[in-house]
N, CA, C and O atoms as a Tinker XYZ file with bonds, in Angstrom:
   260  protein
     1  N    -25.184000   13.714000  -11.150000    73     2
     2  CA   -24.000000   14.333000  -10.990000    64     1     3
     3  C    -22.750000   13.692000  -10.550000    63     2     4     5
     4  O    -21.702000   14.159000  -10.997000    81     3
     5  N    -22.702000   12.722000   -9.764000    73     3     6
     6  CA   -22.005000   11.638000   -9.353000    64     5     7
     7  C    -21.281000   10.986000  -10.630000    63     6     8     9
     8  O    -20.076000   10.757000  -10.728000    81     7
     9  N    -22.254000   10.742000  -11.564000    73     7    10
    10  CA   -21.790000    9.784000  -12.638000    64     9    11
    11  C    -21.078000   10.833000  -13.813000    63    10    12    13
    12  O    -20.316000   10.417000  -14.686000    81    11
    13  N    -21.491000   12.305000  -13.650000    73    11    14
    14  CA   -20.684000   13.144000  -14.629000    64    13    15
    15  C    -19.286000   13.366000  -13.941000    63    14    16    17
    16  O    -18.276000   13.540000  -14.624000    81    15
    17  N    -19.263000   13.356000  -12.684000    73    15    18
    18  CA   -17.852000   13.634000  -11.691000    64    17    19
    19  C    -17.063000   12.378000  -12.201000    63    18    20    21
    20  O    -15.896000   12.526000  -12.566000    81    19
    21  N    -17.779000   10.914000  -12.244000    73    19    22
    22  CA   -16.518000   10.069000  -12.655000    64    21    23
    23  C    -16.624000    9.557000  -13.931000    63    22    24    25
    24  O    -16.170000    8.436000  -14.160000    81    23
    25  N    -17.275000   10.352000  -14.993000    73    23    26
    26  CA   -17.253000    9.984000  -16.239000    64    25    27
    27  C    -16.024000    9.878000  -17.241000    63    26    28    29
    28  O    -16.019000    9.272000  -18.313000    81    27
    29  N    -14.912000   10.643000  -16.628000    73    27    30
    30  CA   -13.825000   10.647000  -17.388000    64    29    31
    31  C    -12.703000   10.871000  -15.760000    63    30    32    33
    32  O    -12.392000   11.966000  -15.291000    81    31
    33  N    -12.372000    9.766000  -15.300000    73    31    34
    34  CA   -11.893000   10.142000  -13.919000    64    33    35
    35  C    -10.391000   10.620000  -13.938000    63    34    36    37
    36  O     -9.770000   10.828000  -12.897000    81    35
    37  N     -9.873000   10.772000  -15.151000    73    35    38
    38  CA    -8.453000   11.379000  -14.943000    64    37    39
    39  C     -8.515000   12.761000  -15.374000    63    38    40    41
    40  O     -7.514000   13.472000  -15.475000    81    39
    41  N     -9.895000   13.199000  -15.670000    73    39    42
    42  CA    -9.949000   14.576000  -16.003000    64    41    43
    43  C    -10.534000   15.466000  -14.855000    63    42    44    45
    44  O    -11.236000   14.975000  -13.971000    81    43
    45  N    -10.240000   16.687000  -14.902000    73    43    46
    46  CA   -10.813000   17.423000  -13.673000    64    45    47
    47  C    -12.177000   17.583000  -13.807000    63    46    48    49
    48  O    -12.731000   17.589000  -14.906000    81    47
    49  N    -12.831000   17.730000  -12.608000    73    47    50
    50  CA   -14.390000   17.928000  -12.414000    64    49    51
    51  C    -14.745000   19.002000  -13.469000    63    50    52    53
    52  O    -15.476000   18.791000  -14.437000    81    51
    53  N    -14.104000   20.262000  -13.154000    73    51    54
    54  CA   -14.632000   21.072000  -13.923000    64    53    55
    55  C    -14.776000   20.930000  -15.196000    63    54    56    57
    56  O    -15.726000   21.567000  -15.649000    81    55
    57  N    -14.032000   20.178000  -16.123000    73    55    58
    58  CA   -13.906000   19.565000  -17.378000    64    57    59
    59  C    -15.262000   18.843000  -17.735000    63    58    60    61
    60  O    -15.891000   19.086000  -18.765000    81    59
    61  N    -15.641000   17.944000  -16.791000    73    59    62
    62  CA   -16.636000   17.221000  -16.826000    64    61    63
    63  C    -17.872000   18.095000  -16.933000    63    62    64    65
    64  O    -18.695000   18.091000  -17.849000    81    63
    65  N    -17.863000   18.803000  -15.899000    73    63    66
    66  CA   -19.232000   19.663000  -15.758000    64    65    67
    67  C    -19.369000   20.675000  -17.031000    63    66    68    69
    68  O    -20.457000   20.749000  -17.602000    81    67
    69  N    -18.480000   21.297000  -17.385000    73    67    70
    70  CA   -18.708000   22.197000  -18.587000    64    69    71
    71  C    -18.805000   21.124000  -19.830000    63    70    72    73
    72  O    -19.203000   21.661000  -20.864000    81    71
    73  N    -18.583000   20.020000  -19.920000    73    71    74
    74  CA   -18.798000   19.413000  -21.182000    64    73    75
    75  C    -20.366000   18.862000  -21.057000    63    74    76    77
    76  O    -21.220000   19.011000  -21.931000    81    75
    77  N    -20.534000   18.269000  -19.925000    73    75    78
    78  CA   -21.857000   17.573000  -19.549000    64    77    79
    79  C    -23.064000   18.686000  -19.533000    63    78    80    81
    80  O    -24.182000   18.459000  -19.997000    81    79
    81  N    -22.651000   19.975000  -18.901000    73    79    82
    82  CA   -23.847000   20.597000  -18.714000    64    81    83
    83  C    -23.693000   22.052000  -19.603000    63    82    84    85
    84  O    -24.310000   23.086000  -19.348000    81    83
    85  N    -22.993000   21.918000  -20.390000    73    83    86
    86  CA   -22.699000   23.279000  -21.122000    64    85    87
    87  C    -22.502000   24.622000  -20.558000    63    86    88    89
    88  O    -23.101000   25.646000  -20.886000    81    87
    89  N    -21.585000   24.486000  -19.667000    73    87    90
    90  CA   -21.301000   25.610000  -18.525000    64    89    91
    91  C    -20.048000   26.292000  -19.146000    63    90    92    93
    92  O    -19.181000   25.622000  -19.706000    81    91
    93  N    -19.977000   27.652000  -19.030000    73    91    94
    94  CA   -18.597000   28.200000  -19.137000    64    93    95
    95  C    -17.695000   27.932000  -17.921000    63    94    96    97
    96  O    -18.148000   27.632000  -16.816000    81    95
    97  N    -16.568000   28.043000  -18.163000    73    95    98
    98  CA   -15.320000   27.832000  -16.996000    64    97    99
    99  C    -15.585000   28.743000  -15.783000    63    98   100   101
   100  O    -15.596000   28.429000  -14.593000    81    99
   101  N    -15.819000   30.071000  -16.413000    73    99   102
   102  CA   -16.341000   30.964000  -15.338000    64   101   103
   103  C    -17.281000   30.328000  -14.232000    63   102   104   105
   104  O    -17.066000   30.255000  -13.022000    81   103
   105  N    -18.692000   29.759000  -15.162000    73   103   106
   106  CA   -19.679000   29.329000  -14.168000    64   105   107
   107  C    -19.134000   28.216000  -13.396000    63   106   108   109
   108  O    -19.431000   28.063000  -12.212000    81   107
   109  N    -18.344000   27.430000  -14.030000    73   107   110
   110  CA   -18.010000   26.127000  -13.188000    64   109   111
   111  C    -17.016000   26.608000  -12.002000    63   110   112   113
   112  O    -17.182000   26.067000  -10.908000    81   111
   113  N    -16.028000   27.551000  -12.128000    73   111   114
   114  CA   -15.223000   28.005000  -11.166000    64   113   115
   115  C    -16.234000   28.499000   -9.927000    63   114   116   117
   116  O    -16.051000   28.174000   -8.754000    81   115
   117  N    -17.371000   29.372000  -10.413000    73   115   118
   118  CA   -18.201000   29.842000   -9.302000    64   117   119
   119  C    -19.012000   28.788000   -8.681000    63   118   120   121
   120  O    -19.374000   29.126000   -7.554000    81   119
   121  N    -19.373000   27.756000   -8.995000    73   119   122
   122  CA   -19.850000   26.714000   -8.656000    64   121   123
   123  C    -19.305000   25.837000   -7.829000    63   122   124   125
   124  O    -19.911000   25.400000   -6.851000    81   123
   125  N    -17.999000   25.465000   -8.175000    73   123   126
   126  CA   -17.135000   24.775000   -7.553000    64   125   127
   127  C    -16.694000   25.841000   -6.069000    63   126   128   129
   128  O    -16.722000   25.299000   -4.964000    81   127
   129  N    -16.397000   26.988000   -6.153000    73   127   130
   130  CA   -16.256000   27.723000   -5.029000    64   129   131
   131  C    -17.156000   27.814000   -4.178000    63   130   132   133
   132  O    -16.912000   27.764000   -2.972000    81   131
   133  N    -18.369000   27.966000   -4.680000    73   131   134
   134  CA   -19.457000   27.954000   -3.524000    64   133   135
   135  C    -19.770000   26.359000   -2.963000    63   134   136   137
   136  O    -20.649000   26.228000   -2.112000    81   135
   137  N    -19.245000   25.502000   -3.315000    73   135   138
   138  CA   -18.997000   24.126000   -2.889000    64   137   139
   139  C    -17.956000   24.157000   -1.841000    63   138   140   141
   140  O    -18.066000   23.482000   -0.817000    81   139
   141  N    -16.996000   24.890000   -2.066000    73   139   142
   142  CA   -15.931000   24.866000   -1.099000    64   141   143
   143  C    -15.040000   24.134000   -1.471000    63   142   144   145
   144  O    -14.321000   23.708000   -0.567000    81   143
   145  N    -14.723000   23.700000   -2.864000    73   143   146
   146  CA   -13.544000   22.917000   -3.548000    64   145   147
   147  C    -12.776000   23.494000   -4.344000    63   146   148   149
   148  O    -13.249000   24.433000   -4.984000    81   147
   149  N    -11.425000   23.133000   -4.541000    73   147   150
   150  CA   -10.719000   23.793000   -5.627000    64   149   151
   151  C    -11.152000   23.544000   -7.073000    63   150   152   153
   152  O    -11.782000   22.540000   -7.406000    81   151
   153  N    -10.732000   24.635000   -8.016000    73   151   154
   154  CA   -11.099000   24.462000   -9.189000    64   153   155
   155  C    -10.547000   23.394000  -10.001000    63   154   156   157
   156  O    -11.159000   23.151000  -11.041000    81   155
   157  N     -9.332000   22.586000   -9.691000    73   155   158
   158  CA    -8.666000   21.654000  -10.138000    64   157   159
   159  C     -9.058000   20.324000   -9.468000    63   158   160   161
   160  O     -8.481000   19.317000   -9.880000    81   159
   161  N     -9.810000   20.220000   -8.658000    73   159   162
   162  CA   -10.408000   18.719000   -7.850000    64   161   163
   163  C    -10.688000   17.767000   -9.013000    63   162   164   165
   164  O    -11.039000   18.171000  -10.122000    81   163
   165  N    -10.504000   16.405000   -8.681000    73   163   166
   166  CA   -11.152000   15.349000   -9.581000    64   165   167
   167  C    -12.268000   15.177000   -8.873000    63   166   168   169
   168  O    -12.521000   15.611000   -7.749000    81   167
   169  N    -13.222000   14.225000   -9.904000    73   167   170
   170  CA   -14.624000   13.917000   -9.148000    64   169   171
   171  C    -14.322000   12.978000   -8.027000    63   170   172   173
   172  O    -15.064000   12.869000   -7.051000    81   171
   173  N    -13.246000   12.319000   -8.182000    73   171   174
   174  CA   -13.152000   10.897000   -7.122000    64   173   175
   175  C    -12.596000   11.463000   -5.874000    63   174   176   177
   176  O    -12.443000   10.704000   -4.916000    81   175
   177  N    -12.240000   12.851000   -5.767000    73   175   178
   178  CA   -11.820000   13.503000   -4.729000    64   177   179
   179  C    -13.005000   14.173000   -3.621000    63   178   180   181
   180  O    -12.795000   14.607000   -2.489000    81   179
   181  N    -14.124000   14.101000   -4.267000    73   179   182
   182  CA   -15.299000   14.717000   -3.562000    64   181   183
   183  C    -15.848000   13.694000   -2.512000    63   182   184   185
   184  O    -15.703000   12.475000   -2.591000    81   183
   185  N    -16.479000   14.346000   -1.552000    73   183   186
   186  CA   -17.205000   13.416000   -0.568000    64   185   187
   187  C    -18.686000   13.402000   -1.238000    63   186   188   189
   188  O    -18.941000   14.071000   -2.239000    81   187
   189  N    -19.621000   12.588000   -0.596000    73   187   190
   190  CA   -20.697000   12.406000   -0.579000    64   189   191
   191  C    -21.276000   13.727000   -0.409000    63   190   192   193
   192  O    -21.847000   14.359000   -1.298000    81   191
   193  N    -21.089000   14.109000    0.804000    73   191   194
   194  CA   -21.725000   15.512000    1.230000    64   193   195
   195  C    -21.621000   16.881000   -0.076000    63   194   196   197
   196  O    -22.492000   17.633000   -0.514000    81   195
   197  N    -20.260000   16.754000   -0.366000    73   195   198
   198  CA   -19.828000   17.714000   -1.761000    64   197   199
   199  C    -20.473000   17.715000   -2.754000    63   198   200   201
   200  O    -20.660000   18.704000   -3.462000    81   199
   201  N    -21.094000   16.109000   -3.029000    73   199   202
   202  CA   -21.908000   16.064000   -4.437000    64   201   203
   203  C    -23.098000   16.717000   -3.988000    63   202   204   205
   204  O    -23.470000   17.723000   -4.592000    81   203
   205  N    -23.847000   16.218000   -2.859000    73   203   206
   206  CA   -25.131000   16.820000   -2.491000    64   205   207
   207  C    -25.190000   18.443000   -2.707000    63   206   208   209
   208  O    -26.113000   19.014000   -3.289000    81   207
   209  N    -24.075000   19.068000   -2.152000    73   207   210
   210  CA   -24.172000   20.398000   -2.299000    64   209   211
   211  C    -23.659000   21.155000   -3.552000    63   210   212   213
   212  O    -23.746000   22.374000   -3.700000    81   211
   213  N    -23.062000   20.200000   -4.519000    73   211   214
   214  CA   -22.664000   20.575000   -5.863000    64   213   215
   215  C    -24.002000   20.383000   -6.393000    63   214   216   217
   216  O    -24.393000   21.426000   -6.917000    81   215
   217  N    -24.915000   19.370000   -6.460000    73   215   218
   218  CA   -26.045000   19.379000   -7.154000    64   217   219
   219  C    -27.200000   20.567000   -6.733000    63   218   220   221
   220  O    -27.984000   21.155000   -7.478000    81   219
   221  N    -27.049000   20.669000   -5.559000    73   219   222
   222  CA   -27.995000   22.050000   -5.255000    64   221   223
   223  C    -27.514000   23.162000   -6.027000    63   222   224   225
   224  O    -28.305000   23.834000   -6.688000    81   223
   225  N    -26.320000   23.407000   -6.000000    73   223   226
   226  CA   -25.583000   24.546000   -6.405000    64   225   227
   227  C    -26.050000   24.550000   -8.063000    63   226   228   229
   228  O    -26.515000   25.546000   -8.615000    81   227
   229  N    -25.851000   23.359000   -8.669000    73   227   230
   230  CA   -25.911000   23.429000   -9.961000    64   229   231
   231  C    -27.487000   23.704000  -10.403000    63   230   232   233
   232  O    -27.811000   24.185000  -11.489000    81   231
   233  N    -28.376000   23.319000   -9.385000    73   231   234
   234  CA   -29.736000   23.560000   -9.729000    64   233   235
   235  C    -30.182000   24.811000   -9.627000    63   234   236   237
   236  O    -31.050000   25.262000  -10.374000    81   235
   237  N    -29.521000   25.591000   -8.519000    73   235   238
   238  CA   -29.578000   27.169000   -8.406000    64   237   239
   239  C    -29.154000   27.934000   -9.712000    63   238   240   241
   240  O    -29.640000   29.015000  -10.046000    81   239
   241  N    -28.086000   27.174000  -10.488000    73   239   242
   242  CA   -27.844000   27.723000  -11.619000    64   241   243
   243  C    -28.762000   27.646000  -12.732000    63   242   244   245
   244  O    -28.610000   28.323000  -13.749000    81   243
   245  N    -29.634000   26.901000  -12.571000    73   243   246
   246  CA   -30.840000   26.639000  -13.549000    64   245   247
   247  C    -30.216000   25.428000  -14.469000    63   246   248   249
   248  O    -30.643000   25.297000  -15.616000    81   247
   249  N    -29.300000   24.629000  -14.011000    73   247   250
   250  CA   -28.873000   23.374000  -14.772000    64   249   251
   251  C    -30.048000   22.150000  -14.118000    63   250   252   253
   252  O    -30.331000   21.919000  -12.942000    81   251
   253  N    -30.563000   21.517000  -15.373000    73   251   254
   254  CA   -31.377000   20.598000  -15.503000    64   253   255
   255  C    -30.580000   19.173000  -15.093000    63   254   256   257
   256  O    -29.731000   18.822000  -15.912000    81   255
   257  N    -30.720000   18.520000  -14.193000    73   255   258
   258  CA   -29.984000   17.441000  -13.731000    64   257   259
   259  C    -30.709000   15.992000  -13.962000    63   258   260
   260  O    -30.153000   14.958000  -13.593000    81   259
């Protein structure tokens, strides 16, 4: 998940997640909201704790990591 977050550093995290995991924008916005971060955040602005939480929530959505 961290690799995906940094795969295109100047892109928003939401775009990276949508491209890598084939999620809709709505799904990604729900996931980011559950993590407690803004929908327009960049991967470089998340903490290690945020990435752990993001991984857990992605798995709860049925995403294979």
